[in-house]
Structure formats: C-alpha cells, structure tokens
mmCIF file of C-alpha atoms in Angstrom:
data_model
loop_
_atom_site.group_PDB
_atom_site.id
_atom_site.type_symbol
_atom_site.label_atom_id
_atom_site.label_comp_id
_atom_site.label_asym_id
_atom_site.label_seq_id
_atom_site.Cartn_x
_atom_site.Cartn_y
_atom_site.Cartn_z
ATOM 1 C CA UNK L 1 34.188 -8.507 4.558
ATOM 2 C CA UNK L 2 31.867 -10.422 6.859
ATOM 3 C CA UNK L 3 28.437 -9.648 8.257
ATOM 4 C CA UNK L 4 29.467 -10.201 11.871
ATOM 5 C CA UNK L 5 32.808 -10.695 13.541
ATOM 6 C CA UNK L 6 34.338 -14.108 13.157
ATOM 7 C CA UNK L 7 35.163 -16.345 16.119
ATOM 8 C CA UNK L 8 38.367 -14.357 16.670
ATOM 9 C CA UNK L 9 36.385 -11.104 16.945
ATOM 10 C CA UNK L 10 37.754 -9.710 13.666
ATOM 11 C CA UNK L 11 35.198 -7.629 11.778
ATOM 12 C CA UNK L 12 37.308 -6.806 8.732
ATOM 13 C CA UNK L 13 40.800 -6.251 7.443
ATOM 14 C CA UNK L 14 42.232 -3.616 5.161
ATOM 15 C CA UNK L 15 45.676 -3.451 3.617
ATOM 16 C CA UNK L 16 47.211 -2.217 6.882
ATOM 17 C CA UNK L 17 44.522 -2.599 9.552
ATOM 18 C CA UNK L 18 42.681 -5.363 11.342
ATOM 19 C CA UNK L 19 39.465 -4.199 13.021
ATOM 20 C CA UNK L 20 38.410 -6.505 15.834
ATOM 21 C CA UNK L 21 36.149 -6.407 18.836
ATOM 22 C CA UNK L 22 37.518 -4.707 21.900
ATOM 23 C CA UNK L 23 38.148 -6.942 24.902
ATOM 24 C CA UNK L 24 38.818 -6.360 28.583
ATOM 25 C CA UNK L 25 42.506 -6.858 27.745
ATOM 26 C CA UNK L 26 42.369 -3.549 25.830
ATOM 27 C CA UNK L 27 41.863 -1.530 29.026
ATOM 28 C CA UNK L 28 45.444 -0.241 29.208
ATOM 29 C CA UNK L 29 45.385 0.641 25.492
ATOM 30 C CA UNK L 30 42.197 2.668 25.923
ATOM 31 C CA UNK L 31 43.565 4.441 29.000
ATOM 32 C CA UNK L 32 46.745 5.374 27.125
ATOM 33 C CA UNK L 33 44.762 6.554 24.093
ATOM 34 C CA UNK L 34 42.426 8.742 26.149
ATOM 35 C CA UNK L 35 45.359 9.900 28.269
ATOM 36 C CA UNK L 36 47.145 11.629 25.385
ATOM 37 C CA UNK L 37 46.373 15.368 25.521
ATOM 38 C CA UNK L 38 46.757 15.775 21.754
ATOM 39 C CA UNK L 39 44.394 12.869 21.005
ATOM 40 C CA UNK L 40 41.831 14.384 23.380
ATOM 41 C CA UNK L 41 42.346 18.009 22.302
ATOM 42 C CA UNK L 42 39.042 18.408 20.425
ATOM 43 C CA UNK L 43 37.125 16.180 22.826
ATOM 44 C CA UNK L 44 38.050 17.234 26.349
ATOM 45 C CA UNK L 45 40.569 20.036 25.788
ATOM 46 C CA UNK L 46 43.292 17.475 26.456
ATOM 47 C CA UNK L 47 42.006 16.173 29.783
ATOM 48 C CA UNK L 48 42.408 12.383 30.088
ATOM 49 C CA UNK L 49 39.526 10.034 30.717
ATOM 50 C CA UNK L 50 40.220 8.624 34.194
ATOM 51 C CA UNK L 51 41.036 4.912 34.500
ATOM 52 C CA UNK L 52 38.026 4.213 36.782
ATOM 53 C CA UNK L 53 35.695 5.728 34.163
ATOM 54 C CA UNK L 54 37.140 3.626 31.344
ATOM 55 C CA UNK L 55 37.200 0.465 33.496
ATOM 56 C CA UNK L 56 33.790 0.908 35.124
ATOM 57 C CA UNK L 57 31.735 2.714 32.465
ATOM 58 C CA UNK L 58 33.253 3.079 29.009
ATOM 59 C CA UNK L 59 34.642 -0.409 28.367
ATOM 60 C CA UNK L 60 31.633 -2.304 29.799
ATOM 61 C CA UNK L 61 29.282 -0.178 27.647
ATOM 62 C CA UNK L 62 31.359 -0.841 24.523
ATOM 63 C CA UNK L 63 31.439 -4.591 25.210
ATOM 64 C CA UNK L 64 27.639 -4.726 25.761
ATOM 65 C CA UNK L 65 27.094 -2.939 22.461
ATOM 66 C CA UNK L 66 28.276 -5.964 20.448
ATOM 67 C CA UNK L 67 25.305 -8.001 21.725
ATOM 68 C CA UNK L 68 22.804 -5.146 21.745
ATOM 69 C CA UNK L 69 23.508 -3.953 18.190
ATOM 70 C CA UNK L 70 25.211 -6.763 16.231
ATOM 71 C CA UNK L 71 27.571 -5.493 13.552
ATOM 72 C CA UNK L 72 27.822 -2.046 15.135
ATOM 73 C CA UNK L 73 30.110 -0.725 17.826
ATOM 74 C CA UNK L 74 33.721 0.239 18.435
ATOM 75 C CA UNK L 75 36.455 -1.822 16.852
ATOM 76 C CA UNK L 76 40.066 -1.989 17.980
ATOM 77 C CA UNK L 77 42.396 -0.949 15.151
ATOM 78 C CA UNK L 78 45.391 -3.262 15.041
ATOM 79 C CA UNK L 79 48.432 -2.769 12.825
ATOM 80 C CA UNK L 80 48.477 -5.862 10.592
ATOM 81 C CA UNK L 81 52.251 -5.662 10.148
ATOM 82 C CA UNK L 82 53.306 -5.406 13.784
ATOM 83 C CA UNK L 83 50.194 -6.223 15.812
ATOM 84 C CA UNK L 84 50.226 -2.890 17.654
ATOM 85 C CA UNK L 85 47.038 -1.329 19.009
ATOM 86 C CA UNK L 86 46.548 1.887 17.017
ATOM 87 C CA UNK L 87 43.214 3.089 18.392
ATOM 88 C CA UNK L 88 39.622 2.390 17.432
ATOM 89 C CA UNK L 89 37.022 2.940 14.743
ATOM 90 C CA UNK L 90 33.298 3.122 15.378
ATOM 91 C CA UNK L 91 30.024 2.523 13.687
ATOM 92 C CA UNK L 92 27.825 3.615 16.540
ATOM 93 C CA UNK L 93 24.114 2.808 16.511
ATOM 94 C CA UNK L 94 21.757 5.706 15.849
ATOM 95 C CA UNK L 95 20.293 7.625 18.744
ATOM 96 C CA UNK L 96 16.671 7.228 19.765
ATOM 97 C CA UNK L 97 15.582 10.174 17.594
ATOM 98 C CA UNK L 98 17.286 8.809 14.444
ATOM 99 C CA UNK L 99 16.145 6.197 11.923
ATOM 100 C CA UNK L 100 17.493 2.690 12.514
ATOM 101 C CA UNK L 101 18.988 2.449 9.033
ATOM 102 C CA UNK L 102 22.010 4.607 9.771
ATOM 103 C CA UNK L 103 25.070 4.719 12.001
ATOM 104 C CA UNK L 104 27.603 7.270 13.186
ATOM 105 C CA UNK L 105 31.199 6.906 12.020
ATOM 106 C CA UNK L 106 33.989 7.715 14.458
ATOM 107 C CA UNK L 107 37.650 7.062 15.078
ATOM 108 C CA UNK L 108 40.357 7.770 17.604
ATOM 109 C CA UNK L 109 43.960 6.917 16.821
ATOM 110 C CA UNK L 110 47.233 7.135 18.722
ATOM 111 C CA UNK L 111 49.468 9.994 17.608
ATOM 112 C CA UNK L 112 51.979 7.472 16.240
ATOM 113 C CA UNK L 113 49.325 6.477 13.686
ATOM 114 C CA UNK L 114 48.540 10.027 12.538
ATOM 115 C CA UNK L 115 49.502 11.297 9.100
ATOM 116 C CA UNK L 116 49.701 7.848 7.483
ATOM 117 C CA UNK L 117 46.220 7.678 5.941
ATOM 118 C CA UNK L 118 45.048 5.068 8.446
ATOM 119 C CA UNK L 119 42.010 7.064 9.602
ATOM 120 C CA UNK L 120 40.836 7.331 5.996
ATOM 121 C CA UNK L 121 41.613 3.671 5.264
ATOM 122 C CA UNK L 122 39.656 2.423 8.270
ATOM 123 C CA UNK L 123 36.784 4.851 7.734
ATOM 124 C CA UNK L 124 36.346 3.902 4.079
ATOM 125 C CA UNK L 125 36.309 0.217 5.006
ATOM 126 C CA UNK L 126 33.644 0.772 7.668
ATOM 127 C CA UNK L 127 31.473 2.799 5.289
ATOM 128 C CA UNK L 128 31.646 -0.034 2.712
ATOM 129 C CA UNK L 129 30.882 -2.565 5.436
ATOM 130 C CA UNK L 130 27.911 -0.507 6.664
ATOM 131 C CA UNK L 131 26.366 -0.318 3.205
ATOM 132 C CA UNK L 132 27.300 -3.746 1.804
ATOM 133 C CA UNK L 133 27.098 -6.032 4.845
ATOM 134 C CA UNK L 134 24.612 -4.218 7.084
ATOM 135 C CA UNK L 135 22.442 -2.611 4.412
ATOM 136 C CA UNK L 136 22.460 0.759 6.145
ATOM 137 C CA UNK L 137 21.235 3.764 4.165
ATOM 138 C CA UNK L 138 23.195 6.604 5.747
ATOM 139 C CA UNK L 139 26.465 7.095 7.598
ATOM 140 C CA UNK L 140 26.950 10.330 9.470
ATOM 141 C CA UNK L 141 29.762 11.863 11.474
ATOM 142 C CA UNK L 142 30.307 14.942 13.601
ATOM 143 C CA UNK L 143 33.371 16.864 14.691
ATOM 144 C CA UNK L 144 34.272 20.346 15.816
ATOM 145 C CA UNK L 145 34.365 22.822 12.935
ATOM 146 C CA UNK L 146 37.881 23.755 14.060
ATOM 147 C CA UNK L 147 39.108 20.143 13.768
ATOM 148 C CA UNK L 148 40.363 20.478 10.205
ATOM 149 C CA UNK L 149 42.287 17.179 10.234
ATOM 150 C CA UNK L 150 39.220 15.172 11.135
ATOM 151 C CA UNK L 151 37.112 17.053 8.610
ATOM 152 C CA UNK L 152 39.633 16.191 5.905
ATOM 153 C CA UNK L 153 39.491 12.489 6.854
ATOM 154 C CA UNK L 154 35.696 12.560 6.562
ATOM 155 C CA UNK L 155 35.883 14.192 3.145
ATOM 156 C CA UNK L 156 38.527 11.729 1.914
ATOM 157 C CA UNK L 157 36.320 8.905 3.213
ATOM 158 C CA UNK L 158 33.457 9.997 0.944
ATOM 159 C CA UNK L 159 31.346 11.953 3.417
ATOM 160 C CA UNK L 160 30.007 15.380 2.483
ATOM 161 C CA UNK L 161 29.418 18.427 4.633
ATOM 162 C CA UNK L 162 25.771 18.792 5.717
ATOM 163 C CA UNK L 163 25.638 21.626 8.240
ATOM 164 C CA UNK L 164 27.263 23.600 11.016
ATOM 165 C CA UNK L 165 25.427 23.752 14.332
ATOM 166 C CA UNK L 166 26.135 25.178 17.759
ATOM 167 C CA UNK L 167 25.788 23.423 21.091
ATOM 168 C CA UNK L 168 25.872 24.902 24.565
ATOM 169 C CA UNK L 169 28.723 23.583 26.689
ATOM 170 C CA UNK L 170 29.179 23.998 30.447
ATOM 171 C CA UNK L 171 32.946 24.043 29.957
ATOM 172 C CA UNK L 172 33.606 25.057 26.325
ATOM 173 C CA UNK L 173 36.974 24.235 24.813
ATOM 174 C CA UNK L 174 38.907 26.484 22.437
ATOM 175 C CA UNK L 175 37.375 26.323 18.978
ATOM 176 C CA UNK L 176 33.879 25.440 20.182
ATOM 177 C CA UNK L 177 32.752 28.968 19.320
ATOM 178 C CA UNK L 178 32.958 27.897 15.644
ATOM 179 C CA UNK L 179 30.427 25.132 16.239
ATOM 180 C CA UNK L 180 30.159 21.501 15.280
ATOM 181 C CA UNK L 181 29.867 20.143 11.760
ATOM 182 C CA UNK L 182 27.897 17.195 10.459
ATOM 183 C CA UNK L 183 28.935 15.092 7.478
ATOM 184 C CA UNK L 184 27.124 12.229 5.729
ATOM 185 C CA UNK L 185 27.239 9.715 2.942
ATOM 186 C CA UNK L 186 24.200 7.863 1.645
ATOM 187 C CA UNK L 187 24.067 4.488 -0.026
ATOM 188 C CA UNK L 188 23.287 4.808 -3.704
ATOM 189 C CA UNK L 189 19.564 4.641 -4.328
ATOM 190 C CA UNK L 190 18.653 5.759 -0.799
#
C-alpha cells in the first residue's frame, strides 16, 4: 500500500479490486450507481440522486476532497479482472466535532457486485491503509439498524458495534424507526 495515490490515481489494490481516485469521467458511473433503487434503498428509500446534483455538487466536492484531505476521500472500486466500475469506497474525513485522528468508512457498490465479499475486501484494505499508512487511531461507520447486510460487512471488516441512536428525519424511510447504528475499530495501542 502507498501513503498517497500514485500518478495514476491508484490508492491501493486488493486481490480483486483496484481503488483509485474518482475523475470527471466517472460521472455516468456515479449516476447509474445512485440511480439504482436497491442500492439507494437505505439511503433515500430508492430515490435516485439527480444527474445535476451529482454533476454540480457531489462530484466536484469529492474531487476537491483529495487536495483538502490527502489520503482520505472516496475511491472508485474497479474490478481488477475486467476493469469494470463496481462502485466506491470511502475514508471520509472526520466532522468538525470529531478528533482529526479518525475517519469514517463507507462503501456503495453496484448490485452486480453484491454477495461476492467485495465490500468486506475493500473495507478491510481501507482500514489497514488508514492505520498503517495514515496513522489514524479510529475508524467508524454508521448505517441504519435495519440494514443487516451492511452491518454484517462492518463486522466482517473488524468493526464492532458501539451504539444505536435515533435521528429525526423530515421524510423517514421504512426501517428508520429502528434507528442508526455506529461501529468502530481502533488501532492497537490507541
């Protein structure tokens, strides 16, 4: 693994995945990913993220993040065997109210990539990268309590359940009544 992406934008590779910086050329991939109702089920109740929002807000923010927080951000997940875009993995920088020695793990994969262990493979690699290359002390993640698949990925990736909490939503989606869950893993000795 490397401390920062190489000249080709690749952050790291696993047995089956190549994680690289997103580019403007990924716009259609991101629109398709966020346009799948099943992918977005626990995020927006299946509503797609509109193209103008991805083009004008989401993608520019993700691209800026590489310069603003080197080593952190969203990374395109590419199938090493076929070169297909599978989704993304994230090590997002901490919020303003959180210590700077941690990051938030996330992932979003196309349905064609589900059930193959890729979410766990990519998540484990990012956790190792966060501790070994970036020296972070804590990786956290959140998902809906009802999202049992995502919770299982977090557990298989070495994160442990911390708490359940409830947020107030203007437009709650089914399952939100069970709350959100937080998971974490800490670097040994921290």
